[in-house]
Tab-separated table of C-alpha atoms in Angstrom:
chain	number	residue	atom	x	y	z
F	1	MET	CA	144.305	48.427	217.682
F	2	SER	CA	145.409	49.776	214.630
F	3	SER	CA	147.915	52.849	214.734
F	4	SER	CA	145.125	55.401	212.946
F	5	SER	CA	141.126	55.768	213.550
F	6	SER	CA	140.453	56.660	210.470
F	7	SER	CA	139.036	54.403	207.971
F	8	PRO	CA	141.648	53.148	204.880
F	9	ALA	CA	141.513	54.611	201.691
F	10	SER	CA	140.913	53.590	198.063
F	11	LEU	CA	143.449	51.605	197.005
F	12	PRO	CA	144.048	51.716	193.148
F	13	GLY	CA	142.390	49.664	190.696
F	14	ASP	CA	139.193	49.820	193.496
F	15	PRO	CA	136.129	48.982	191.633
F	16	PRO	CA	133.450	52.045	191.586
F	17	GLY	CA	130.590	50.576	193.117
F	18	GLY	CA	127.401	52.734	192.441
F	19	ARG	CA	123.723	51.401	192.063
F	20	ARG	CA	125.107	48.412	189.418
F	21	ALA	CA	127.244	47.571	192.377
F	22	VAL	CA	124.362	47.449	195.080
F	23	ALA	CA	122.300	45.406	192.555
F	24	VAL	CA	124.647	42.926	191.891
F	25	TRP	CA	125.491	42.636	195.444
F	26	SER	CA	122.158	42.185	196.466
F	27	ILE	CA	121.123	38.933	194.336
F	28	GLY	CA	124.358	37.203	196.277
F	29	VAL	CA	122.662	38.655	199.626
F	30	ALA	CA	119.436	37.411	198.675
F	31	VAL	CA	120.147	33.647	198.309
F	32	TYR	CA	122.019	33.823	201.657
F	33	PHE	CA	119.233	35.921	203.158
F	34	VAL	CA	117.211	32.295	202.476
F	35	ALA	CA	120.064	30.058	204.005
F	36	VAL	CA	119.650	31.289	207.585
F	37	ILE	CA	115.884	31.240	207.675
F	38	PHE	CA	116.711	27.586	206.329
F	39	ARG	CA	119.414	27.285	208.675
F	40	THR	CA	117.477	29.022	211.433
F	41	SER	CA	113.815	27.161	211.598
F	42	LEU	CA	115.371	24.862	213.955
F	43	GLY	CA	115.944	27.004	216.662
F	44	VAL	CA	111.306	27.826	216.398
F	45	ALA	CA	110.453	24.290	215.781
F	46	GLY	CA	113.235	22.338	218.199
F	47	LEU	CA	109.802	21.555	221.149
F	48	ASP	CA	107.923	19.743	217.433
F	49	ALA	CA	110.910	18.621	216.053
F	50	ALA	CA	111.272	16.362	219.410
F	51	ASP	CA	107.780	15.401	219.727
F	52	ARG	CA	108.314	14.718	215.521
F	53	PHE	CA	111.420	12.463	215.866
F	54	HIS	CA	110.376	11.429	219.365
F	55	VAL	CA	114.056	12.421	220.961
F	56	GLY	CA	115.080	13.600	223.784
F	57	ALA	CA	117.649	16.891	223.929
F	58	SER	CA	121.150	15.382	222.908
F	59	ALA	CA	119.235	13.625	219.678
F	60	LEU	CA	117.506	17.401	219.489
F	61	SER	CA	120.525	19.293	219.937
F	62	THR	CA	122.416	16.493	216.871
F	63	PHE	CA	120.669	18.393	214.878
F	64	SER	CA	122.151	21.872	215.242
F	65	ILE	CA	125.578	20.324	215.755
F	66	LEU	CA	125.656	18.341	212.485
F	67	GLN	CA	124.454	20.966	211.138
F	68	LEU	CA	127.171	23.691	211.564
F	69	LEU	CA	130.116	20.707	211.308
F	70	VAL	CA	129.509	20.520	208.324
F	71	TYR	CA	129.278	24.386	208.512
F	72	ALA	CA	132.218	24.776	209.699
F	73	GLY	CA	133.872	21.655	208.112
F	74	MET	CA	133.084	23.747	204.731
F	75	GLN	CA	134.822	26.778	205.115
F	76	ILE	CA	137.344	26.331	204.211
F	77	PRO	CA	136.987	24.247	200.504
F	78	VAL	CA	134.488	26.770	200.060
F	79	GLY	CA	137.152	29.701	200.589
F	80	LEU	CA	139.346	27.747	197.984
F	81	LEU	CA	136.286	27.178	195.452
F	82	VAL	CA	135.382	30.580	195.534
F	83	ASP	CA	138.820	31.852	195.259
F	84	ARG	CA	139.276	29.561	192.144
F	85	LEU	CA	135.877	28.948	190.417
F	86	GLY	CA	134.195	32.790	191.341
F	87	THR	CA	130.812	33.738	193.730
F	88	LYS	CA	128.109	32.330	191.014
F	89	LYS	CA	129.297	29.026	189.929
F	90	VAL	CA	129.120	28.605	193.921
F	91	LEU	CA	126.380	30.059	195.205
F	92	GLY	CA	124.828	28.222	192.678
F	93	ILE	CA	125.958	25.069	193.693
F	94	GLY	CA	124.874	26.242	197.629
F	95	ALA	CA	121.405	27.287	196.439
F	96	VAL	CA	120.274	23.662	195.209
F	97	LEU	CA	122.054	22.274	198.894
F	98	PHE	CA	119.974	23.642	200.779
F	99	THR	CA	116.658	24.041	199.037
F	100	ALA	CA	116.975	20.427	198.850
F	101	GLY	CA	117.565	20.354	202.146
F	102	GLN	CA	115.129	21.659	203.588
F	103	LEU	CA	112.804	20.033	201.304
F	104	GLY	CA	113.907	16.918	202.255
F	105	PHE	CA	113.485	17.575	206.107
F	106	ALA	CA	110.142	18.469	205.525
F	107	PHE	CA	109.073	14.505	204.516
F	108	SER	CA	111.456	13.615	206.456
F	109	PRO	CA	109.416	9.972	207.684
F	110	SER	CA	112.144	9.233	210.302
F	111	TYR	CA	115.122	11.220	213.006
F	112	GLY	CA	117.756	9.757	210.612
F	113	THR	CA	116.781	10.913	207.251
F	114	ALA	CA	115.939	14.272	208.802
F	115	LEU	CA	119.929	14.561	209.903
F	116	ALA	CA	121.045	13.783	206.676
F	117	SER	CA	119.018	16.741	205.372
F	118	ARG	CA	120.075	18.808	208.145
F	119	ALA	CA	123.666	17.815	206.786
F	120	LEU	CA	122.805	18.531	203.345
F	121	LEU	CA	120.868	21.810	204.504
F	122	GLY	CA	124.214	22.962	206.576
F	123	CYS	CA	126.323	21.591	203.323
F	124	GLY	CA	124.542	24.591	200.961
F	125	ASP	CA	124.670	27.177	203.497
F	126	ALA	CA	128.383	26.677	203.754
F	127	MET	CA	128.682	28.321	200.309
F	128	THR	CA	127.012	31.086	200.121
F	129	PHE	CA	128.247	34.083	203.243
F	130	ILE	CA	132.190	33.445	202.303
F	131	SER	CA	130.584	33.844	199.067
F	132	VAL	CA	128.527	36.887	199.326
F	133	LEU	CA	132.280	38.120	201.453
F	134	ARG	CA	134.423	37.825	197.825
F	135	LEU	CA	131.270	39.786	196.263
F	136	GLY	CA	131.237	42.673	198.442
F	137	THR	CA	135.171	43.200	197.716
F	138	ARG	CA	135.181	42.522	194.326
F	139	TRP	CA	131.937	45.224	193.947
F	140	PHE	CA	132.754	47.828	195.975
F	141	PRO	CA	135.721	49.917	197.180
F	142	ALA	CA	138.289	49.306	199.714
F	143	ARG	CA	136.828	51.685	202.592
F	144	ARG	CA	133.180	50.204	202.120
F	145	GLY	CA	134.362	46.370	203.113
F	146	PRO	CA	132.984	46.495	206.683
F	147	LEU	CA	130.316	48.599	206.560
F	148	VAL	CA	129.244	46.212	203.474
F	149	ALA	CA	130.138	43.405	205.521
F	150	GLN	CA	128.044	44.395	208.437
F	151	LEU	CA	124.557	44.459	206.101
F	152	ALA	CA	125.818	41.225	204.883
F	153	GLY	CA	125.083	39.663	208.050
F	154	LEU	CA	122.449	42.279	208.633
F	155	ALA	CA	119.941	40.616	206.349
F	156	GLY	CA	121.721	37.276	207.546
F	157	MET	CA	119.568	39.034	211.056
F	158	ALA	CA	116.600	39.327	208.801
F	159	GLY	CA	115.935	35.608	206.825
F	160	ASN	CA	115.813	34.936	211.205
F	161	LEU	CA	113.206	37.254	211.205
F	162	VAL	CA	111.901	36.169	208.952
F	163	SER	CA	111.693	32.070	210.198
F	164	THR	CA	111.650	33.552	213.917
F	165	LEU	CA	108.094	35.215	213.026
F	166	VAL	CA	106.837	33.736	209.764
F	167	LEU	CA	107.484	30.027	209.524
F	168	ALA	CA	107.166	29.985	213.094
F	169	ARG	CA	103.353	30.989	213.332
F	170	LEU	CA	102.999	28.798	209.634
F	171	LEU	CA	104.512	25.694	211.127
F	172	HIS	CA	101.372	25.721	214.018
F	173	GLY	CA	99.372	27.053	211.777
F	174	VAL	CA	99.767	24.803	208.835
F	175	GLY	CA	101.649	21.656	209.626
F	176	TRP	CA	105.136	20.742	209.511
F	177	THR	CA	104.913	19.150	206.397
F	178	VAL	CA	103.515	22.492	204.416
F	179	ALA	CA	105.676	24.611	206.353
F	180	PHE	CA	109.728	23.522	205.680
F	181	ALA	CA	108.573	22.455	202.029
F	182	GLY	CA	106.313	26.201	201.590
F	183	SER	CA	109.603	27.605	202.544
F	184	ALA	CA	111.989	25.595	199.939
F	185	LEU	CA	110.142	27.680	197.075
F	186	ALA	CA	111.771	30.451	198.684
F	187	GLY	CA	115.371	28.808	197.834
F	188	ALA	CA	113.718	27.983	194.240
F	189	VAL	CA	113.197	31.437	193.885
F	190	VAL	CA	116.881	33.012	194.945
F	191	LEU	CA	118.637	30.416	192.337
F	192	VAL	CA	116.600	31.436	189.296
F	193	LEU	CA	117.588	35.390	189.979
F	194	LEU	CA	121.726	34.495	190.920
F	195	VAL	CA	121.844	32.655	187.485
F	196	LEU	CA	119.582	35.213	185.168
F	197	PHE	CA	121.447	38.412	186.804
F	198	LEU	CA	124.330	37.381	189.325
F	199	LYS	CA	127.813	38.709	187.999
F	200	ASP	CA	130.655	38.145	190.251
F	201	HIS	CA	132.657	41.449	189.033
F	202	PRO	CA	132.008	44.490	186.688
F	203	GLU	CA	134.061	44.573	183.983
F	204	GLY	CA	137.349	46.195	183.549
F	205	HIS	CA	137.954	44.264	186.993
F	206	GLU	CA	138.350	40.692	185.752
F	207	PRO	CA	140.857	39.280	188.591
F	208	GLU	CA	144.247	38.144	187.584
F	209	PRO	CA	143.562	34.051	186.514
F	210	LEU	CA	145.214	31.666	190.045
F	211	PRO	CA	147.902	29.355	188.016
F	212	HIS	CA	146.042	25.721	189.593
F	213	GLN	CA	148.475	23.219	190.553
F	214	GLY	CA	146.499	21.006	192.506
F	215	ALA	CA	146.837	20.456	195.912
F	216	ALA	CA	150.092	22.310	196.012
F	217	TYR	CA	147.477	25.146	195.241
F	218	VAL	CA	145.356	24.353	197.940
F	219	ARG	CA	147.717	23.199	201.371
F	220	ARG	CA	149.324	27.657	199.339
F	221	GLN	CA	146.335	28.813	199.691
F	222	ILE	CA	145.388	27.866	203.390
F	223	ALA	CA	149.512	28.198	204.867
F	224	ALA	CA	149.695	31.723	203.817
F	225	ALA	CA	146.000	32.594	205.151
F	226	TRP	CA	146.671	31.165	208.659
F	227	ARG	CA	150.879	32.840	209.243
F	228	GLU	CA	148.902	36.099	208.908
F	229	PRO	CA	147.869	37.053	212.341
F	230	GLY	CA	145.065	38.805	211.287
F	231	THR	CA	143.273	35.615	209.594
F	232	ARG	CA	143.659	34.225	213.164
F	233	LEU	CA	142.801	36.970	214.828
F	234	GLY	CA	139.554	37.265	213.217
F	235	LEU	CA	139.035	32.991	213.745
F	236	TRP	CA	139.573	34.048	217.391
F	237	VAL	CA	136.941	37.234	217.643
F	238	HIS	CA	134.605	35.417	215.377
F	239	PHE	CA	134.649	32.236	217.734
F	240	THR	CA	134.331	34.180	220.851
F	241	THR	CA	131.577	36.534	220.067
F	242	GLN	CA	128.969	34.623	217.697
F	243	PHE	CA	128.369	31.090	219.698
F	244	PRO	CA	125.918	33.121	222.312
F	245	ALA	CA	123.192	34.478	220.411
F	246	MET	CA	124.042	31.396	217.782
F	247	VAL	CA	123.248	29.005	220.712
F	248	PHE	CA	120.636	30.662	221.920
F	249	LEU	CA	118.562	31.817	218.973
F	250	LEU	CA	119.950	28.538	216.445
F	251	LEU	CA	118.850	25.552	218.884
F	252	TRP	CA	118.488	26.074	222.809
F	253	GLY	CA	117.177	29.762	223.040
F	254	LEU	CA	113.214	28.778	223.367
F	255	PRO	CA	113.469	25.952	225.362
F	256	PHE	CA	115.150	28.078	228.138
F	257	LEU	CA	112.793	30.378	228.009
F	258	VAL	CA	109.723	27.705	228.014
F	259	GLU	CA	110.758	24.946	229.696
F	260	ALA	CA	113.527	27.044	232.640
F	261	GLN	CA	112.061	30.672	232.667
F	262	GLY	CA	108.103	29.904	233.028
F	263	LEU	CA	107.165	31.888	229.891
F	264	SER	CA	104.415	30.907	226.551
F	265	ARG	CA	105.526	30.006	223.770
F	266	ALA	CA	104.347	33.463	222.491
F	267	ASP	CA	106.279	35.614	224.822
F	268	ALA	CA	108.934	33.167	223.865
F	269	GLY	CA	108.862	34.186	221.053
F	270	GLU	CA	109.011	37.642	221.522
F	271	LEU	CA	111.645	37.225	223.335
F	272	LEU	CA	113.833	35.480	220.680
F	273	THR	CA	112.477	38.347	218.438
F	274	LEU	CA	113.836	41.739	220.121
F	275	VAL	CA	117.774	39.412	220.116
F	276	VAL	CA	117.605	39.816	215.835
F	277	VAL	CA	115.987	43.132	215.772
F	278	SER	CA	118.928	44.310	217.876
F	279	ASN	CA	121.093	42.398	216.024
F	280	MET	CA	119.488	44.160	213.206
F	281	ALA	CA	119.900	47.977	214.853
F	282	VAL	CA	123.862	46.907	216.190
F	283	GLY	CA	124.525	45.777	212.927
F	284	LEU	CA	124.523	49.006	211.636
F	285	VAL	CA	126.313	50.901	214.292
F	286	TYR	CA	128.704	48.459	214.720
F	287	GLY	CA	129.528	48.545	211.077
F	288	GLN	CA	129.605	52.836	210.918
F	289	ILE	CA	131.918	52.479	214.103
F	290	VAL	CA	134.571	50.513	212.589
F	291	ALA	CA	134.154	51.873	208.464
F	292	ARG	CA	135.603	55.265	210.415
F	293	HIS	CA	137.677	54.197	213.362
F	294	HIS	CA	139.897	51.691	212.836
F	295	ALA	CA	140.479	51.268	216.114
F	296	ALA	CA	138.019	50.450	217.167
F	297	ARG	CA	137.311	46.848	216.198
F	298	LEU	CA	139.257	45.605	219.431
F	299	PRO	CA	137.013	47.174	221.928
F	300	LEU	CA	134.250	47.059	220.444
F	301	ALA	CA	134.744	42.430	220.113
F	302	LEU	CA	136.449	42.844	223.464
F	303	GLY	CA	133.347	44.678	225.398
F	304	THR	CA	130.295	42.860	223.614
F	305	VAL	CA	132.305	39.437	225.181
F	306	VAL	CA	132.496	41.029	228.880
F	307	ALA	CA	128.914	42.693	228.389
F	308	THR	CA	127.374	39.447	227.154
F	309	ALA	CA	128.891	36.829	229.891
F	310	GLY	CA	127.696	39.477	232.594
F	311	MET	CA	124.594	39.022	231.879
F	312	TRP	CA	124.599	35.509	231.518
F	313	ALA	CA	126.167	35.870	234.904
F	314	VAL	CA	123.652	37.682	236.663
F	315	MET	CA	120.803	35.726	234.778
F	316	LEU	CA	122.683	32.259	236.088
F	317	ALA	CA	122.094	33.931	240.165
F	318	CYS	CA	118.986	34.651	240.483
F	319	PRO	CA	117.608	32.914	243.045
F	320	GLY	CA	115.118	29.897	241.631
F	321	GLY	CA	116.584	29.898	238.158
F	322	ARG	CA	113.732	32.429	237.170
F	323	ALA	CA	114.760	36.233	235.381
F	324	PRO	CA	112.358	38.714	235.683
F	325	MET	CA	111.006	39.658	232.736
F	326	TRP	CA	112.981	43.039	232.007
F	327	LEU	CA	116.235	41.207	232.987
F	328	LEU	CA	115.301	39.199	230.406
F	329	VAL	CA	114.860	41.718	227.858
F	330	VAL	CA	117.793	43.079	228.769
F	331	LEU	CA	120.051	39.527	227.966
F	332	CYS	CA	118.269	39.943	224.485
F	333	LEU	CA	119.181	43.049	223.880
F	334	VAL	CA	122.542	42.328	224.436
F	335	LEU	CA	122.488	38.369	222.738
F	336	GLY	CA	122.221	40.932	219.417
F	337	ALA	CA	125.641	42.335	220.006
F	338	CYS	CA	127.061	39.121	219.170
F	339	GLY	CA	126.485	38.460	215.943
F	340	PRO	CA	127.738	42.448	214.485
F	341	ALA	CA	130.827	41.493	216.955
F	342	SER	CA	131.451	38.421	215.189
F	343	MET	CA	131.719	40.549	211.973
F	344	ILE	CA	134.047	42.645	212.918
F	345	GLY	CA	136.814	39.498	212.308
F	346	PHE	CA	136.437	39.331	208.734
F	347	ASP	CA	137.849	42.809	209.014
F	348	PHE	CA	141.151	41.650	211.147
F	349	ALA	CA	140.773	39.108	208.443
F	350	ARG	CA	140.851	41.171	205.554
F	351	PRO	CA	143.358	43.768	204.985
F	352	ALA	CA	146.050	41.103	206.598
F	353	ASN	CA	145.364	39.087	202.924
F	354	PRO	CA	145.987	39.792	199.297
F	355	ALA	CA	142.650	39.933	197.206
F	356	GLU	CA	143.167	36.532	195.493
F	357	ARG	CA	143.129	34.980	199.299
F	358	GLN	CA	140.012	36.794	201.178
F	359	GLY	CA	137.760	33.770	199.873
F	360	THR	CA	140.028	31.427	202.194
F	361	ALA	CA	141.289	33.677	204.517
F	362	SER	CA	137.471	33.943	205.226
F	363	GLY	CA	136.902	29.954	205.650
F	364	ILE	CA	139.702	30.403	207.869
F	365	THR	CA	137.879	32.896	209.566
F	366	ASN	CA	134.362	31.824	209.617
F	367	MET	CA	135.307	28.480	211.575
F	368	GLY	CA	135.521	30.131	214.446
F	369	GLY	CA	131.801	30.978	216.037
F	370	PHE	CA	130.580	28.021	214.069
F	371	VAL	CA	133.192	25.749	216.092
F	372	ALA	CA	132.325	27.417	219.247
F	373	SER	CA	128.851	27.117	218.993
F	374	MET	CA	128.345	23.486	217.580
F	375	THR	CA	130.300	22.872	220.347
F	376	THR	CA	128.678	24.667	222.932
F	377	LEU	CA	125.273	23.686	221.467
F	378	PHE	CA	126.551	19.552	222.398
F	379	ALA	CA	128.061	20.920	225.844
F	380	ILE	CA	124.898	22.154	226.688
F	381	GLY	CA	122.882	18.690	225.442
F	382	VAL	CA	124.895	17.142	227.348
F	383	LEU	CA	124.760	18.504	230.765
F	384	LEU	CA	120.804	19.398	230.341
F	385	ASP	CA	120.687	15.253	230.202
F	386	ALA	CA	123.071	14.760	232.813
F	387	THR	CA	121.159	17.445	235.490
F	388	GLY	CA	117.814	16.753	234.434
F	389	ASP	CA	117.888	19.700	232.516
F	390	ASP	CA	119.020	22.534	235.141
F	391	TYR	CA	119.778	25.382	232.868
F	392	ARG	CA	122.215	27.219	234.773
F	393	ILE	CA	124.414	24.245	234.970
F	394	ALA	CA	123.698	23.915	231.477
F	395	PHE	CA	124.440	27.171	230.192
F	396	SER	CA	127.178	27.898	232.250
F	397	ALA	CA	129.772	25.885	229.322
F	398	VAL	CA	129.243	30.472	227.758
F	399	PHE	CA	132.077	30.951	230.182
F	400	VAL	CA	134.439	27.624	229.340
F	401	LEU	CA	134.246	29.003	225.605
F	402	GLN	CA	134.244	32.635	226.025
F	403	ALA	CA	137.469	32.751	228.450
F	404	LEU	CA	139.761	30.319	225.841
F	405	GLY	CA	138.424	32.406	223.184
F	406	VAL	CA	139.404	35.941	224.963
F	407	SER	CA	142.861	34.013	226.055
F	408	GLN	CA	143.821	34.114	221.971
F	409	ILE	CA	142.365	37.391	221.258
F	410	LEU	CA	145.167	38.926	223.806
F	411	ARG	CA	147.889	36.702	222.757
F	412	LEU	CA	147.293	37.816	218.366
F	413	ARG	CA	146.056	41.142	219.242
F	414	GLU	CA	149.567	43.083	218.941
F	415	ARG	CA	151.375	40.629	215.743
F	416	ALA	CA	148.048	41.172	213.755
F	417	ALA	CA	147.970	45.126	214.920
F	418	ARG	CA	151.853	45.663	214.142
F	419	ARG	CA	151.518	43.498	210.731
F	420	GLU	CA	148.493	45.681	209.452
F	421	ARG	CA	150.874	48.144	210.206
F	422	GLU	CA	153.894	46.957	207.958
F	423	ARG	CA	151.820	46.129	204.719
F	424	LEU	CA	149.400	49.613	205.031
F	425	VAL	CA	152.801	51.689	204.560
F	426	ALA	CA	153.991	48.982	201.927
F	427	SER	CA	150.109	49.172	200.427
F	428	ARG	CA	151.065	53.333	200.718
F	429	VAL	CA	154.447	53.412	198.558
F	430	GLU	CA	152.929	51.421	195.786
F	431	THR	CA	150.504	53.798	195.452
F	432	VAL	CA	153.698	56.817	195.708
F	433	HIS	CA	155.107	54.333	192.726
F	434	VAL	CA	152.708	54.189	190.617
F	435	PRO	CA	152.965	56.336	187.259
F	436	ALA	CA	150.313	58.646	186.717
């Protein structure tokens, strides 16, 4: 993708990084970690939610669709807020909202109140990841950007792992209300840590104050970020790579493995855990590769899409709709690459935008995968109801969105590469003329 295979050099004014940076950034990551636990908690409670609220597949999918709709719709506003207010304030608001949403979900007496609680949770969740990305750019040198972003994603998958292993056992051990209300305490803990110890940036690296001109400022930020081909390419990379695993983990993986593949809940839970573990391992590998070789970004992303599509095709083509266990294991290992591949989208958007626009550009990019996930969640739910729970037809919706995303990636890749080379040359010229 890039004309150079090496990682970007340090830029003038780069933050120093170091142990203090790691400590402060870790607090932000802890907030995101808890948000992901709450976000993915429905993935292990889908069948219980259907029984508790007496709903079918379409209504069940509405929980996750609404949560993702709020999340995706909030991304650009959150990006603007982070650029305007800083990380600490936005993360604090997010922690309050997602904790309230999780607590409300625990005590919801009806389907309607449960929906409202998930929407509130989605609103708070939406404020976390963009804030953590911004925190990383403020505390670490630019050359560390890809690895820091992948590590943030890794923390999110660790939250998913906790949801899969711990919350699932709590749910079946102590019941719905105690499990969800008890987990909400984690939100209060990270909120206290955030208020006491998190700082937006190291001393001596305060950002330039941004002029606030109301709606004109908002339009200018969004338009400037969108004009960059790298931002749009980042969005489509995120769109195409993230959603297969997100849909599987967030809602439809457990029903598919139990109802369509005939596995026990315990075996299905182990396979969901395998997706998360694979994600964490692949994230470390992808982060190291991209940090050292920017030219590997697009091959990694497209290779992940091809591997995912191929595995789903083999899976859905199995005679009788039942796959052998070894094939299910391979599918889950491949799905584990989707999250790390989606993080590559930010590695296209980041160098395409200056520091004062990073939050907005990241928000635009982050919309991609969640819009795709929301669309696919809805399509699968409708198709399951329409076909009498035929998972082979329902999961074929994955291929449609992958084809759309790949077409846009191929359309934008050359323009983004050319613009990135131009910005790299310009930054080197500025560095040469910086007075000693």
